[in-house]
Amino acid sequence: MKEIEVLIIGGGPAGLSAASAAANLGASVLVLERDELPGGQLVKQTHKFFGSKKQYAGDRGFQIGNLLIEQCKTSAKVEVWTNTTALGIYEDGVVTAESQDEHVKIKPKKIIVATGASEKMIVFPNNDLPGIYGAGAVQTLMNVHGIVPGQRVLMIGAGNIGLIVSYQLMQAGVEIAAIIEAAPAIGGYLVHASKIRRAGVPILTSHTITEAYGQESVEGAVICKLDENWQPIQGTEQDLKVDVICLAVGLSPLTELCFQADCRMKYVPELSGHVPIRDEYLETTRPGLYVAGDVSGVEEASSAMVEGRLAGISAAYSLGYGLEAAPKLQEEALAELNELRSGPAGHKTMKGIMKLMDKGEVVC
Amino acid sequence: MRITEHPILEFLRGEEISFFYNGQELKGFEGETIAAALHAAGVKVLGHSHTMHRPRGLFCAIGNCSSCLMVVDGEPNVRICVEKLKPGMRVETQQGKGSLK
Ligand SMILES: Cc1cc2nc3c(=O)[nH]c(=O)nc-3n(C[C@H](O)[C@H](O)[C@H](O)COP(=O)(O)OP(=O)(O)OC[C@H]3O[C@@H](n4cnc5c(N)ncnc54)[C@H](O)[C@@H]3O)c2cc1C
Ligand code: FES
């Protein structure tokens, strides 16, 4: 059995930031990453990031990922096991994992779960046809493997992910038939939206998909307009000949391990689903188990990195490391999170976190 | 279809290798996933569901959803979106739930 002080499950921006933060204070850290490469969602992202300079805004996603990987590699205190999927967290604190076809056991003193999120699905006839992908899958195929998913795409969702993936498809030479969005307004940043509109791609708000059709894979989709009560308006149906339908309708936290570890969970729509109840320093109701990043509420890479750092510092501190430095570092991280969440999008997250910690409503 | 030119990314592909899809010889690149190689070859339908026999394809591409299960070198229920392609690999459509010999 492998013994370690801090075990981090998930090597995305949250997990990697947690690893270097805990190691910097002196703790020995092991990161488990199910993928072949650490980096999480960042490795697929070719666009320049928003956010503050401190969280690397202006750099492209995959470059930030490489930087975080580099920080972990140069630390003698951090070990990263790739191709390793954590399977369970048991009552006695043992964590099991599948590592390169072997079943392994790990006994950590503290655990940080940073497993990220998974794509949401929406309901419409034939939504299971081949040719219907989550936006993350399209990004993986395109930006990691260099393969386009098809020739003509209907994008569902005009939040940042829908807009960015559409633009990336266009960069790869794929035609976008339309981007549809059920809400009356575009959810993503307008910079992205105008780049796409300038290229002649329609972004149709108050529109939804009513069905996909095709024999063995997608051959087309029917879309229609919605009234102010989100009901389909008869006679507004349009038939689009597409071979790909891409869903960018949000993410939900990947919390199976937290459920299984018996953390108390709560459904908080503002945080995109069931999330573990945790304190200010990200410790869940199971002592010694922390969460960070999208798994604790879907947000962005910038806040995932700061949450990772906070969880890493807190876990190391609870083991007796950084007795002088840690409290100050914790306060700094908390202040950064508050700053990141001070915008309109952050207000929703703050409201969600207040609900989660049973602190009532935010006032502002 | 493979992207040959991209404004931002450069794709460092491994060596070109052959593998077998339901007995038919196809080409792919070492180091990519089986799903990537099948996609590049235009194979979108990876199997059919057990009861309703509805076609199944790639959905998440990161091993989360189990929509891509196939038989690889005799082993059933392999998530081909995360399994790497190897030279001479036999990739087959799975019938039913699969069993280990
Ligand atoms: C298209 C797109 C555009 C985006 N643009 C921006 C942007 O401009 N600015 C911004 O700030 N954010 C952006 N984001 C959001 C950002 O990428 C995510 O919020 C961030 O990656 C979350 O980090 P994370 O570490 O929590 O999760 P992830 O990055 O998802 O990482 C989780 C990791 O855990 C691993 N894992 C999961 N389960 C297990 C297990 N059981 N065992 C081992 N490993 C496991 C996964 O393989 C993964 O590597 C974007 C996201 C997308 C999809
Ligand atoms: S496509 Fe989801 S597990 Fe392979």
Short mmCIF file of C-alpha atoms and ligand atoms in Angstrom, two decimals:
data_model
loop_
_atom_site.label_atom_id
_atom_site.label_comp_id
_atom_site.label_asym_id
_atom_site.label_seq_id
_atom_site.Cartn_x
_atom_site.Cartn_y
_atom_site.Cartn_z
CA MET A 1 0.00 0.00 0.00
CA LYS A 2 1.29 3.42 -1.00
CA GLU A 3 1.38 5.94 1.86
CA ILE A 4 1.27 9.66 1.21
CA GLU A 5 0.49 12.88 3.08
CA VAL A 6 -1.79 14.57 0.56
CA LEU A 7 -3.56 12.67 -2.21
CA ILE A 8 -5.07 14.73 -5.00
CA ILE A 9 -7.65 13.12 -7.27
CA GLY A 10 -7.73 14.85 -10.66
CA GLY A 11 -4.87 16.68 -12.38
CA GLY A 12 -6.73 19.64 -13.89
CA PRO A 13 -6.03 23.27 -13.01
CA ALA A 14 -7.53 22.80 -9.53
CA GLY A 15 -5.62 19.59 -8.74
CA LEU A 16 -2.27 20.81 -10.07
CA SER A 17 -2.55 24.11 -8.20
CA ALA A 18 -3.42 22.22 -5.03
CA ALA A 19 -0.39 19.99 -5.53
CA SER A 20 2.16 22.78 -5.82
CA ALA A 21 0.59 24.77 -2.98
CA ALA A 22 0.72 21.82 -0.56
CA ALA A 23 4.24 20.86 -1.69
CA ASN A 24 5.51 24.43 -1.31
CA LEU A 25 4.61 24.26 2.37
CA GLY A 26 6.50 20.97 2.70
CA ALA A 27 3.87 18.24 2.33
CA SER A 28 4.50 15.26 0.07
CA VAL A 29 1.84 14.99 -2.58
CA LEU A 30 0.57 12.38 -5.02
CA VAL A 31 -1.71 13.39 -7.91
CA LEU A 32 -3.88 10.79 -9.66
CA GLU A 33 -4.93 11.67 -13.20
CA ARG A 34 -7.10 9.35 -15.23
CA ASP A 35 -5.94 10.81 -18.52
CA GLU A 36 -2.60 10.21 -20.19
CA LEU A 37 -1.62 13.84 -19.59
CA PRO A 38 -2.45 16.12 -16.68
CA GLY A 39 -3.97 19.54 -17.39
CA GLY A 40 -7.71 18.77 -17.37
CA GLN A 41 -9.89 20.90 -19.58
CA LEU A 42 -7.00 23.27 -20.17
CA VAL A 43 -5.19 21.01 -22.64
CA LYS A 44 -8.00 21.40 -25.18
CA GLN A 45 -8.30 25.14 -25.01
CA THR A 46 -6.68 27.15 -27.74
CA HIS A 47 -8.27 30.51 -26.97
CA LYS A 48 -6.86 33.31 -24.83
CA PHE A 49 -8.25 33.36 -21.33
CA PHE A 50 -10.22 36.04 -19.57
CA GLY A 51 -9.72 36.86 -15.92
CA SER A 52 -7.04 38.71 -14.02
CA LYS A 53 -3.34 38.74 -14.89
CA LYS A 54 -2.60 36.82 -11.72
CA GLN A 55 -4.57 33.87 -13.10
CA TYR A 56 -2.71 34.08 -16.41
CA ALA A 57 -5.40 35.93 -18.38
CA GLY A 58 -4.25 36.57 -21.93
CA ASP A 59 -2.45 33.23 -22.17
CA ARG A 60 -4.04 30.38 -24.10
CA GLY A 61 -5.58 27.57 -22.06
CA PHE A 62 -3.09 24.88 -23.03
CA GLN A 63 -0.16 27.18 -22.25
CA ILE A 64 -1.50 27.72 -18.72
CA GLY A 65 -1.85 23.94 -18.40
CA ASN A 66 1.77 23.43 -19.42
CA LEU A 67 2.91 26.00 -16.87
CA LEU A 68 1.05 24.24 -14.05
CA ILE A 69 2.45 20.87 -15.13
CA GLU A 70 5.96 22.36 -15.16
CA GLN A 71 5.53 23.70 -11.59
CA CYS A 72 4.60 20.23 -10.38
CA LYS A 73 7.39 18.52 -12.30
CA THR A 74 10.08 20.72 -10.80
CA SER A 75 8.91 20.07 -7.24
CA ALA A 76 10.62 17.08 -5.63
CA LYS A 77 7.62 16.75 -3.30
CA VAL A 78 5.06 16.09 -6.04
CA GLU A 79 4.50 12.76 -7.74
CA VAL A 80 1.99 12.53 -10.62
CA TRP A 81 0.51 9.21 -11.68
CA THR A 82 -1.18 9.49 -15.05
CA ASN A 83 -3.43 6.82 -16.63
CA THR A 84 -4.71 6.32 -13.10
CA THR A 85 -8.40 6.46 -12.20
CA ALA A 86 -9.45 6.75 -8.56
CA LEU A 87 -12.21 4.21 -7.94
CA GLY A 88 -13.27 4.57 -4.34
CA ILE A 89 -12.65 6.23 -0.99
CA TYR A 90 -13.29 3.84 1.91
CA GLU A 91 -14.32 4.23 5.55
CA ASP A 92 -10.81 3.45 6.78
CA GLY A 93 -9.34 6.17 4.58
CA VAL A 94 -7.94 3.84 1.92
CA VAL A 95 -8.31 5.03 -1.67
CA THR A 96 -8.34 2.49 -4.48
CA ALA A 97 -7.37 3.20 -8.05
CA GLU A 98 -6.77 1.54 -11.38
CA SER A 99 -3.30 2.41 -12.57
CA GLN A 100 -2.13 1.09 -15.94
CA ASP A 101 -4.36 -2.00 -15.63
CA GLU A 102 -3.31 -2.67 -12.01
CA HIS A 103 -5.53 -2.29 -8.95
CA VAL A 104 -3.66 -0.16 -6.40
CA LYS A 105 -4.33 0.97 -2.84
CA ILE A 106 -3.26 4.28 -1.35
CA LYS A 107 -3.36 5.41 2.26
CA PRO A 108 -3.32 9.22 2.37
CA LYS A 109 -3.50 11.49 5.40
CA LYS A 110 -5.55 14.10 3.53
CA ILE A 111 -7.52 13.90 0.28
CA ILE A 112 -8.35 16.67 -2.18
CA VAL A 113 -11.00 15.76 -4.77
CA ALA A 114 -10.57 17.84 -7.94
CA THR A 115 -12.34 15.71 -10.53
CA GLY A 116 -13.90 18.57 -12.52
CA ALA A 117 -17.26 18.29 -14.27
CA SER A 118 -19.05 16.41 -17.02
CA GLU A 119 -21.25 17.56 -19.86
CA LYS A 120 -25.01 18.01 -19.43
CA MET A 121 -27.48 16.42 -21.84
CA ILE A 122 -30.85 17.81 -22.95
CA VAL A 123 -33.99 15.93 -23.96
CA PHE A 124 -35.22 15.78 -27.56
CA PRO A 125 -36.22 12.91 -29.89
CA ASN A 126 -33.20 10.95 -31.20
CA ASN A 127 -30.76 12.67 -28.88
CA ASP A 128 -28.78 9.42 -28.77
CA LEU A 129 -27.83 9.32 -32.47
CA PRO A 130 -24.15 9.09 -33.36
CA GLY A 131 -23.05 12.55 -34.46
CA ILE A 132 -24.38 14.21 -31.30
CA TYR A 133 -21.46 15.18 -29.10
CA GLY A 134 -20.74 17.08 -25.96
CA ALA A 135 -18.72 20.23 -26.62
CA GLY A 136 -15.79 18.77 -24.70
CA ALA A 137 -15.71 15.74 -27.01
CA VAL A 138 -15.58 17.98 -30.06
CA GLN A 139 -12.72 19.91 -28.49
CA THR A 140 -10.88 16.70 -27.67
CA LEU A 141 -11.26 15.30 -31.18
CA MET A 142 -10.32 18.56 -32.80
CA ASN A 143 -7.68 20.14 -30.58
CA VAL A 144 -6.00 17.04 -29.18
CA HIS A 145 -6.30 14.57 -32.06
CA GLY A 146 -6.59 16.95 -35.00
CA ILE A 147 -9.78 15.38 -36.32
CA VAL A 148 -12.93 17.25 -37.26
CA PRO A 149 -16.22 15.65 -36.16
CA GLY A 150 -18.06 16.29 -39.44
CA GLN A 151 -18.78 18.90 -42.06
CA ARG A 152 -21.71 20.96 -40.87
CA VAL A 153 -22.56 21.57 -37.24
CA LEU A 154 -25.55 22.76 -35.24
CA MET A 155 -24.28 24.19 -31.96
CA ILE A 156 -26.71 24.18 -29.04
CA GLY A 157 -25.91 26.80 -26.41
CA ALA A 158 -24.50 30.30 -26.79
CA GLY A 159 -22.66 30.47 -23.48
CA ASN A 160 -18.88 30.83 -23.56
CA ILE A 161 -18.28 27.15 -24.28
CA GLY A 162 -20.72 27.08 -27.23
CA LEU A 163 -19.25 30.24 -28.70
CA ILE A 164 -15.63 29.23 -28.21
CA VAL A 165 -16.04 25.71 -29.57
CA SER A 166 -17.94 27.10 -32.58
CA TYR A 167 -15.08 29.46 -33.28
CA GLN A 168 -12.57 26.64 -32.91
CA LEU A 169 -14.59 24.53 -35.37
CA MET A 170 -14.51 27.40 -37.84
CA GLN A 171 -10.73 27.68 -37.39
CA ALA A 172 -10.51 23.99 -38.27
CA GLY A 173 -12.47 24.59 -41.46
CA VAL A 174 -15.88 23.24 -40.36
CA GLU A 175 -19.10 25.02 -41.29
CA ILE A 176 -21.47 26.09 -38.49
CA ALA A 177 -25.09 26.04 -39.69
CA ALA A 178 -26.27 27.98 -36.64
CA ILE A 179 -25.77 28.46 -32.93
CA ILE A 180 -29.07 28.25 -31.06
CA GLU A 181 -29.80 29.39 -27.53
CA ALA A 182 -33.05 28.91 -25.63
CA ALA A 183 -32.56 32.01 -23.50
CA PRO A 184 -33.49 35.38 -25.01
CA ALA A 185 -29.87 36.62 -24.75
CA ILE A 186 -26.41 35.31 -25.54
CA GLY A 187 -24.80 34.02 -22.34
CA GLY A 188 -21.15 34.21 -23.37
CA TYR A 189 -18.82 37.14 -23.82
CA LEU A 190 -19.85 39.43 -26.67
CA VAL A 191 -16.29 39.56 -28.06
CA HIS A 192 -16.61 35.89 -29.00
CA ALA A 193 -20.15 36.34 -30.33
CA SER A 194 -19.28 39.22 -32.60
CA LYS A 195 -16.26 37.37 -34.08
CA ILE A 196 -18.63 34.56 -35.03
CA ARG A 197 -21.39 36.80 -36.35
CA ARG A 198 -18.88 38.73 -38.45
CA ALA A 199 -18.02 35.44 -40.16
CA GLY A 200 -21.69 35.11 -41.16
CA VAL A 201 -22.83 32.44 -38.68
CA PRO A 202 -26.30 33.12 -37.24
CA ILE A 203 -26.69 33.07 -33.47
CA LEU A 204 -30.40 32.46 -32.87
CA THR A 205 -31.59 33.32 -29.37
CA SER A 206 -35.00 32.09 -28.09
CA HIS A 207 -34.53 28.98 -30.24
CA THR A 208 -34.44 25.32 -29.35
CA ILE A 209 -34.04 21.95 -31.03
CA THR A 210 -37.25 19.91 -31.43
CA GLU A 211 -35.70 16.79 -32.92
CA ALA A 212 -32.67 15.23 -34.54
CA TYR A 213 -33.14 12.79 -37.39
CA GLY A 214 -31.10 10.27 -39.35
CA GLN A 215 -30.86 6.53 -39.98
CA GLU A 216 -27.62 5.43 -38.38
CA SER A 217 -26.22 8.86 -37.58
CA VAL A 218 -27.32 12.51 -37.64
CA GLU A 219 -28.57 13.76 -41.00
CA GLY A 220 -30.37 16.86 -39.81
CA ALA A 221 -32.15 18.70 -37.05
CA VAL A 222 -35.36 20.64 -36.68
CA ILE A 223 -35.19 23.85 -34.68
CA CYS A 224 -37.91 26.32 -33.74
CA LYS A 225 -38.45 29.66 -32.06
CA LEU A 226 -39.62 29.98 -28.45
CA ASP A 227 -42.07 32.53 -27.07
CA GLU A 228 -41.43 34.51 -23.87
CA ASN A 229 -42.67 31.54 -21.82
CA TRP A 230 -40.13 29.28 -23.51
CA GLN A 231 -42.90 27.48 -25.47
CA PRO A 232 -42.33 26.52 -29.13
CA ILE A 233 -44.06 28.84 -31.61
CA GLN A 234 -45.99 26.86 -34.24
CA GLY A 235 -44.91 27.46 -37.82
CA THR A 236 -41.39 28.64 -36.95
CA GLU A 237 -39.74 25.24 -37.53
CA GLN A 238 -36.60 25.18 -39.63
CA ASP A 239 -34.95 22.08 -41.01
CA LEU A 240 -31.16 22.20 -40.92
CA LYS A 241 -29.09 19.66 -42.85
CA VAL A 242 -26.23 18.95 -40.45
CA ASP A 243 -24.15 15.86 -39.68
CA VAL A 244 -23.08 17.03 -36.23
CA ILE A 245 -25.04 18.39 -33.28
CA CYS A 246 -22.84 19.75 -30.53
CA LEU A 247 -24.25 20.24 -27.03
CA ALA A 248 -22.84 23.10 -25.00
CA VAL A 249 -25.61 23.30 -22.44
CA GLY A 250 -23.53 23.36 -19.32
CA LEU A 251 -21.59 21.07 -17.07
CA SER A 252 -22.45 19.26 -13.88
CA PRO A 253 -19.96 18.56 -11.08
CA LEU A 254 -18.35 15.09 -11.24
CA THR A 255 -19.15 14.20 -7.64
CA GLU A 256 -19.47 10.39 -7.64
CA LEU A 257 -16.43 10.01 -5.37
CA CYS A 258 -17.82 12.57 -2.90
CA PHE A 259 -21.18 10.75 -2.75
CA GLN A 260 -19.39 7.45 -2.33
CA ALA A 261 -17.14 8.86 0.41
CA ASP A 262 -20.31 9.86 2.28
CA CYS A 263 -19.73 13.63 2.14
CA ARG A 264 -22.98 15.47 2.84
CA MET A 265 -24.28 16.75 -0.49
CA LYS A 266 -26.69 19.48 -1.46
CA TYR A 267 -28.45 20.38 -4.70
CA VAL A 268 -27.55 23.97 -5.56
CA PRO A 269 -28.69 25.08 -9.03
CA GLU A 270 -26.34 28.10 -8.94
CA LEU A 271 -23.40 25.69 -8.68
CA SER A 272 -24.81 23.46 -11.46
CA GLY A 273 -25.97 20.44 -9.49
CA HIS A 274 -25.25 18.30 -6.44
CA VAL A 275 -22.16 19.55 -4.64
CA PRO A 276 -20.51 18.57 -1.36
CA ILE A 277 -21.15 20.83 1.60
CA ARG A 278 -17.83 22.37 2.65
CA ASP A 279 -16.44 25.09 4.86
CA GLU A 280 -14.65 28.27 3.84
CA TYR A 281 -11.35 26.39 3.50
CA LEU A 282 -12.97 23.76 1.26
CA GLU A 283 -13.04 20.89 3.76
CA THR A 284 -16.16 18.73 3.32
CA THR A 285 -18.23 17.14 6.08
CA ARG A 286 -15.86 14.18 5.93
CA PRO A 287 -12.86 15.39 7.96
CA GLY A 288 -9.65 15.54 5.94
CA LEU A 289 -11.45 15.46 2.58
CA TYR A 290 -11.29 18.70 0.62
CA VAL A 291 -12.75 19.69 -2.76
CA ALA A 292 -11.59 22.26 -5.32
CA GLY A 293 -12.53 23.41 -8.81
CA ASP A 294 -15.56 22.49 -10.89
CA VAL A 295 -16.43 19.51 -8.66
CA SER A 296 -17.35 21.96 -5.89
CA GLY A 297 -19.48 24.10 -8.24
CA VAL A 298 -18.97 24.73 -11.95
CA GLU A 299 -17.09 27.97 -12.52
CA GLU A 300 -13.92 28.68 -14.47
CA ALA A 301 -10.27 27.77 -14.64
CA SER A 302 -9.22 30.95 -12.86
CA SER A 303 -11.26 30.23 -9.74
CA ALA A 304 -10.44 26.50 -10.00
CA MET A 305 -6.74 27.36 -9.69
CA VAL A 306 -7.27 29.59 -6.65
CA GLU A 307 -9.56 27.03 -4.99
CA GLY A 308 -6.93 24.38 -5.65
CA ARG A 309 -4.32 26.54 -3.99
CA LEU A 310 -6.59 27.17 -1.01
CA ALA A 311 -7.36 23.46 -0.57
CA GLY A 312 -3.66 22.59 -0.93
CA ILE A 313 -2.60 25.14 1.68
CA SER A 314 -5.39 24.07 4.06
CA ALA A 315 -4.57 20.37 3.76
CA ALA A 316 -0.84 20.99 4.37
CA TYR A 317 -1.58 23.35 7.26
CA SER A 318 -3.78 20.76 8.96
CA LEU A 319 -0.80 18.38 8.82
CA GLY A 320 1.32 20.92 10.67
CA TYR A 321 3.11 22.49 7.73
CA GLY A 322 3.51 26.24 7.22
CA LEU A 323 2.30 27.13 10.72
CA GLU A 324 3.61 30.66 10.19
CA ALA A 325 2.86 31.19 6.51
CA ALA A 326 -0.35 29.24 5.91
CA PRO A 327 -2.95 31.48 7.59
CA LYS A 328 -1.76 34.47 5.59
CA LEU A 329 -1.74 32.45 2.35
CA GLN A 330 -5.26 31.23 3.07
CA GLU A 331 -6.49 34.78 3.56
CA GLU A 332 -4.81 35.85 0.31
CA ALA A 333 -6.49 33.04 -1.63
CA LEU A 334 -9.88 33.87 -0.10
CA ALA A 335 -9.47 37.51 -1.05
CA GLU A 336 -8.57 36.52 -4.62
CA LEU A 337 -11.65 34.31 -4.86
CA ASN A 338 -13.82 37.19 -3.66
CA GLU A 339 -12.29 39.44 -6.26
CA LEU A 340 -12.83 36.88 -9.05
CA ARG A 341 -16.44 36.47 -7.99
CA SER A 342 -17.18 40.18 -7.76
CA GLY A 343 -18.58 40.42 -11.33
CA PRO A 344 -22.15 39.62 -12.41
CA ALA A 345 -21.34 35.95 -13.20
CA GLY A 346 -19.64 35.66 -9.83
CA HIS A 347 -22.75 36.87 -8.05
CA LYS A 348 -24.51 33.63 -8.98
CA THR A 349 -21.63 31.58 -7.63
CA MET A 350 -21.57 33.59 -4.40
CA LYS A 351 -25.29 33.03 -3.99
CA GLY A 352 -24.75 29.31 -4.54
CA ILE A 353 -21.92 29.13 -2.02
CA MET A 354 -24.00 30.96 0.59
CA LYS A 355 -26.81 28.44 0.08
CA LEU A 356 -24.31 25.62 0.31
CA MET A 357 -22.86 26.81 3.58
CA ASP A 358 -26.32 27.65 4.94
CA LYS A 359 -25.41 31.29 5.35
CA GLY A 360 -28.60 32.66 3.88
CA GLU A 361 -28.74 35.01 0.91
CA VAL A 362 -26.01 37.38 -0.20
CA VAL A 363 -26.80 41.03 0.09
CA CYS A 364 -25.44 43.40 -2.50
CA MET B 1 -11.43 13.86 -41.51
CA ARG B 2 -8.00 14.95 -40.32
CA ILE B 3 -7.04 18.58 -39.97
CA THR B 4 -3.90 19.28 -41.99
CA GLU B 5 -3.48 22.99 -41.38
CA HIS B 6 -4.47 24.89 -38.25
CA PRO B 7 -3.89 28.56 -37.37
CA ILE B 8 -2.81 27.83 -33.77
CA LEU B 9 -2.11 24.16 -33.24
CA GLU B 10 0.44 21.78 -34.62
CA PHE B 11 -0.40 18.09 -34.46
CA LEU B 12 2.56 15.86 -33.70
CA ARG B 13 1.28 12.52 -34.92
CA GLY B 14 3.02 9.25 -34.14
CA GLU B 15 3.98 6.67 -36.71
CA GLU B 16 1.35 5.50 -39.18
CA ILE B 17 0.17 1.98 -38.33
CA SER B 18 -2.49 -0.49 -39.48
CA PHE B 19 -5.24 -1.97 -37.38
CA PHE B 20 -8.37 -4.00 -38.09
CA TYR B 21 -11.95 -2.79 -37.79
CA ASN B 22 -14.31 -5.77 -38.06
CA GLY B 23 -11.62 -7.48 -40.13
CA GLN B 24 -11.08 -4.58 -42.48
CA GLU B 25 -7.59 -3.06 -42.49
CA LEU B 26 -7.49 0.66 -41.62
CA LYS B 27 -4.69 3.15 -40.97
CA GLY B 28 -4.22 5.27 -37.91
CA PHE B 29 -1.43 6.87 -35.91
CA GLU B 30 0.37 5.39 -32.96
CA GLY B 31 -0.53 7.18 -29.72
CA GLU B 32 -3.98 8.37 -30.75
CA THR B 33 -7.13 6.82 -29.32
CA ILE B 34 -8.99 4.08 -31.18
CA ALA B 35 -11.97 6.45 -31.40
CA ALA B 36 -9.84 9.12 -33.08
CA ALA B 37 -8.57 6.65 -35.68
CA LEU B 38 -12.09 5.30 -36.40
CA HIS B 39 -13.45 8.82 -36.66
CA ALA B 40 -10.73 9.84 -39.07
CA ALA B 41 -11.68 6.79 -41.15
CA GLY B 42 -15.32 7.93 -41.17
CA VAL B 43 -16.66 5.28 -38.75
CA LYS B 44 -19.25 7.01 -36.58
CA VAL B 45 -21.48 4.12 -35.52
CA LEU B 46 -19.55 2.17 -32.90
CA GLY B 47 -22.23 -0.28 -31.82
CA HIS B 48 -25.91 -0.71 -30.99
CA SER B 49 -27.76 -0.54 -27.68
CA HIS B 50 -28.74 -3.88 -26.09
CA THR B 51 -32.53 -3.73 -26.05
CA MET B 52 -33.66 -1.13 -28.54
CA HIS B 53 -30.72 -1.68 -30.91
CA ARG B 54 -30.23 2.01 -31.41
CA PRO B 55 -26.96 3.09 -32.98
CA ARG B 56 -24.30 4.32 -30.56
CA GLY B 57 -21.47 6.76 -31.22
CA LEU B 58 -18.92 8.86 -29.44
CA PHE B 59 -20.39 11.31 -26.94
CA CYS B 60 -17.94 12.50 -24.26
CA ALA B 61 -14.54 11.34 -25.59
CA ILE B 62 -13.07 11.31 -22.08
CA GLY B 63 -14.24 7.98 -20.68
CA ASN B 64 -17.26 9.29 -18.76
CA CYS B 65 -20.34 7.99 -20.56
CA SER B 66 -19.75 4.42 -21.88
CA SER B 67 -21.31 5.23 -25.25
CA CYS B 68 -18.27 3.89 -27.13
CA LEU B 69 -17.85 0.30 -25.89
CA MET B 70 -16.27 -2.13 -28.35
CA VAL B 71 -14.35 -5.43 -28.33
CA VAL B 72 -10.60 -4.82 -28.52
CA ASP B 73 -8.25 -7.77 -29.05
CA GLY B 74 -10.97 -10.03 -27.68
CA GLU B 75 -11.69 -7.98 -24.58
CA PRO B 76 -15.28 -6.62 -24.46
CA ASN B 77 -16.55 -3.32 -23.00
CA VAL B 78 -13.43 -1.31 -23.82
CA ARG B 79 -14.02 2.45 -23.86
CA ILE B 80 -12.33 3.16 -27.15
CA CYS B 81 -12.34 6.93 -26.60
CA VAL B 82 -9.59 6.55 -24.02
CA GLU B 83 -7.87 3.34 -25.24
CA LYS B 84 -4.76 3.95 -27.32
CA LEU B 85 -4.36 2.45 -30.77
CA LYS B 86 -1.60 -0.14 -31.22
CA PRO B 87 -0.25 -1.77 -34.39
CA GLY B 88 -2.30 -4.77 -35.54
CA MET B 89 -5.06 -4.17 -32.98
CA ARG B 90 -8.37 -5.94 -33.69
CA VAL B 91 -11.31 -3.65 -32.98
CA GLU B 92 -14.77 -5.19 -33.31
CA THR B 93 -18.36 -4.15 -32.89
CA GLN B 94 -19.72 -5.63 -29.68
CA GLN B 95 -22.88 -7.75 -29.71
CA GLY B 96 -24.74 -7.77 -26.40
CA LYS B 97 -23.11 -7.21 -23.06
CA GLY B 98 -19.94 -9.13 -23.83
CA SER B 99 -18.31 -11.88 -21.80
CA LEU B 100 -14.77 -12.72 -20.82
CA LYS B 101 -13.52 -16.04 -22.20
C1 LIG C 1 -14.69 25.25 -24.06
C2 LIG C 1 -14.29 25.75 -22.70
C3 LIG C 1 -13.81 27.05 -22.57
C4 LIG C 1 -13.42 27.56 -21.33
N1 LIG C 1 -12.91 28.85 -21.25
C5 LIG C 1 -12.50 29.35 -20.05
C6 LIG C 1 -11.93 30.69 -19.94
O1 LIG C 1 -11.80 31.43 -20.93
N2 LIG C 1 -11.55 31.13 -18.71
C7 LIG C 1 -11.68 30.33 -17.60
O2 LIG C 1 -11.29 30.76 -16.51
N3 LIG C 1 -12.22 29.07 -17.68
C8 LIG C 1 -12.63 28.56 -18.87
N4 LIG C 1 -13.19 27.26 -18.95
C9 LIG C 1 -13.45 26.50 -17.74
C10 LIG C 1 -12.28 25.74 -17.20
O3 LIG C 1 -11.64 25.01 -18.21
C11 LIG C 1 -12.76 24.79 -16.11
O4 LIG C 1 -13.55 25.49 -15.20
C12 LIG C 1 -11.56 24.22 -15.36
O5 LIG C 1 -10.82 23.39 -16.23
C13 LIG C 1 -11.97 23.45 -14.12
O6 LIG C 1 -10.82 22.90 -13.52
P1 LIG C 1 -10.86 21.59 -12.65
O7 LIG C 1 -9.44 21.31 -12.28
O8 LIG C 1 -11.86 21.74 -11.58
O9 LIG C 1 -11.44 20.44 -13.62
P2 LIG C 1 -10.90 19.77 -14.96
O10 LIG C 1 -10.11 20.73 -15.77
O11 LIG C 1 -12.08 19.14 -15.58
O12 LIG C 1 -9.92 18.64 -14.45
C14 LIG C 1 -10.35 17.49 -13.73
C15 LIG C 1 -9.35 16.38 -13.97
O13 LIG C 1 -9.67 15.28 -13.12
C16 LIG C 1 -9.50 14.07 -13.83
N5 LIG C 1 -10.35 13.05 -13.19
C17 LIG C 1 -11.71 13.01 -13.11
N6 LIG C 1 -12.12 11.93 -12.41
C18 LIG C 1 -11.00 11.26 -12.03
C19 LIG C 1 -10.75 10.07 -11.26
N7 LIG C 1 -11.76 9.34 -10.73
N8 LIG C 1 -9.47 9.67 -11.07
C20 LIG C 1 -8.43 10.41 -11.60
N9 LIG C 1 -8.61 11.54 -12.30
C21 LIG C 1 -9.86 11.97 -12.52
C22 LIG C 1 -9.92 14.42 -15.24
O14 LIG C 1 -9.38 13.55 -16.19
C23 LIG C 1 -9.38 15.85 -15.39
O15 LIG C 1 -8.07 15.88 -15.91
C24 LIG C 1 -13.57 26.73 -20.18
C25 LIG C 1 -14.07 25.43 -20.29
C26 LIG C 1 -14.42 24.91 -21.53
C27 LIG C 1 -14.94 23.49 -21.62
S1 FES C 2 -17.45 8.41 -25.51
FE1 FES C 2 -18.03 8.57 -23.45
S2 FES C 2 -16.94 6.90 -22.56
FE2 FES C 2 -16.20 6.93 -24.59
#
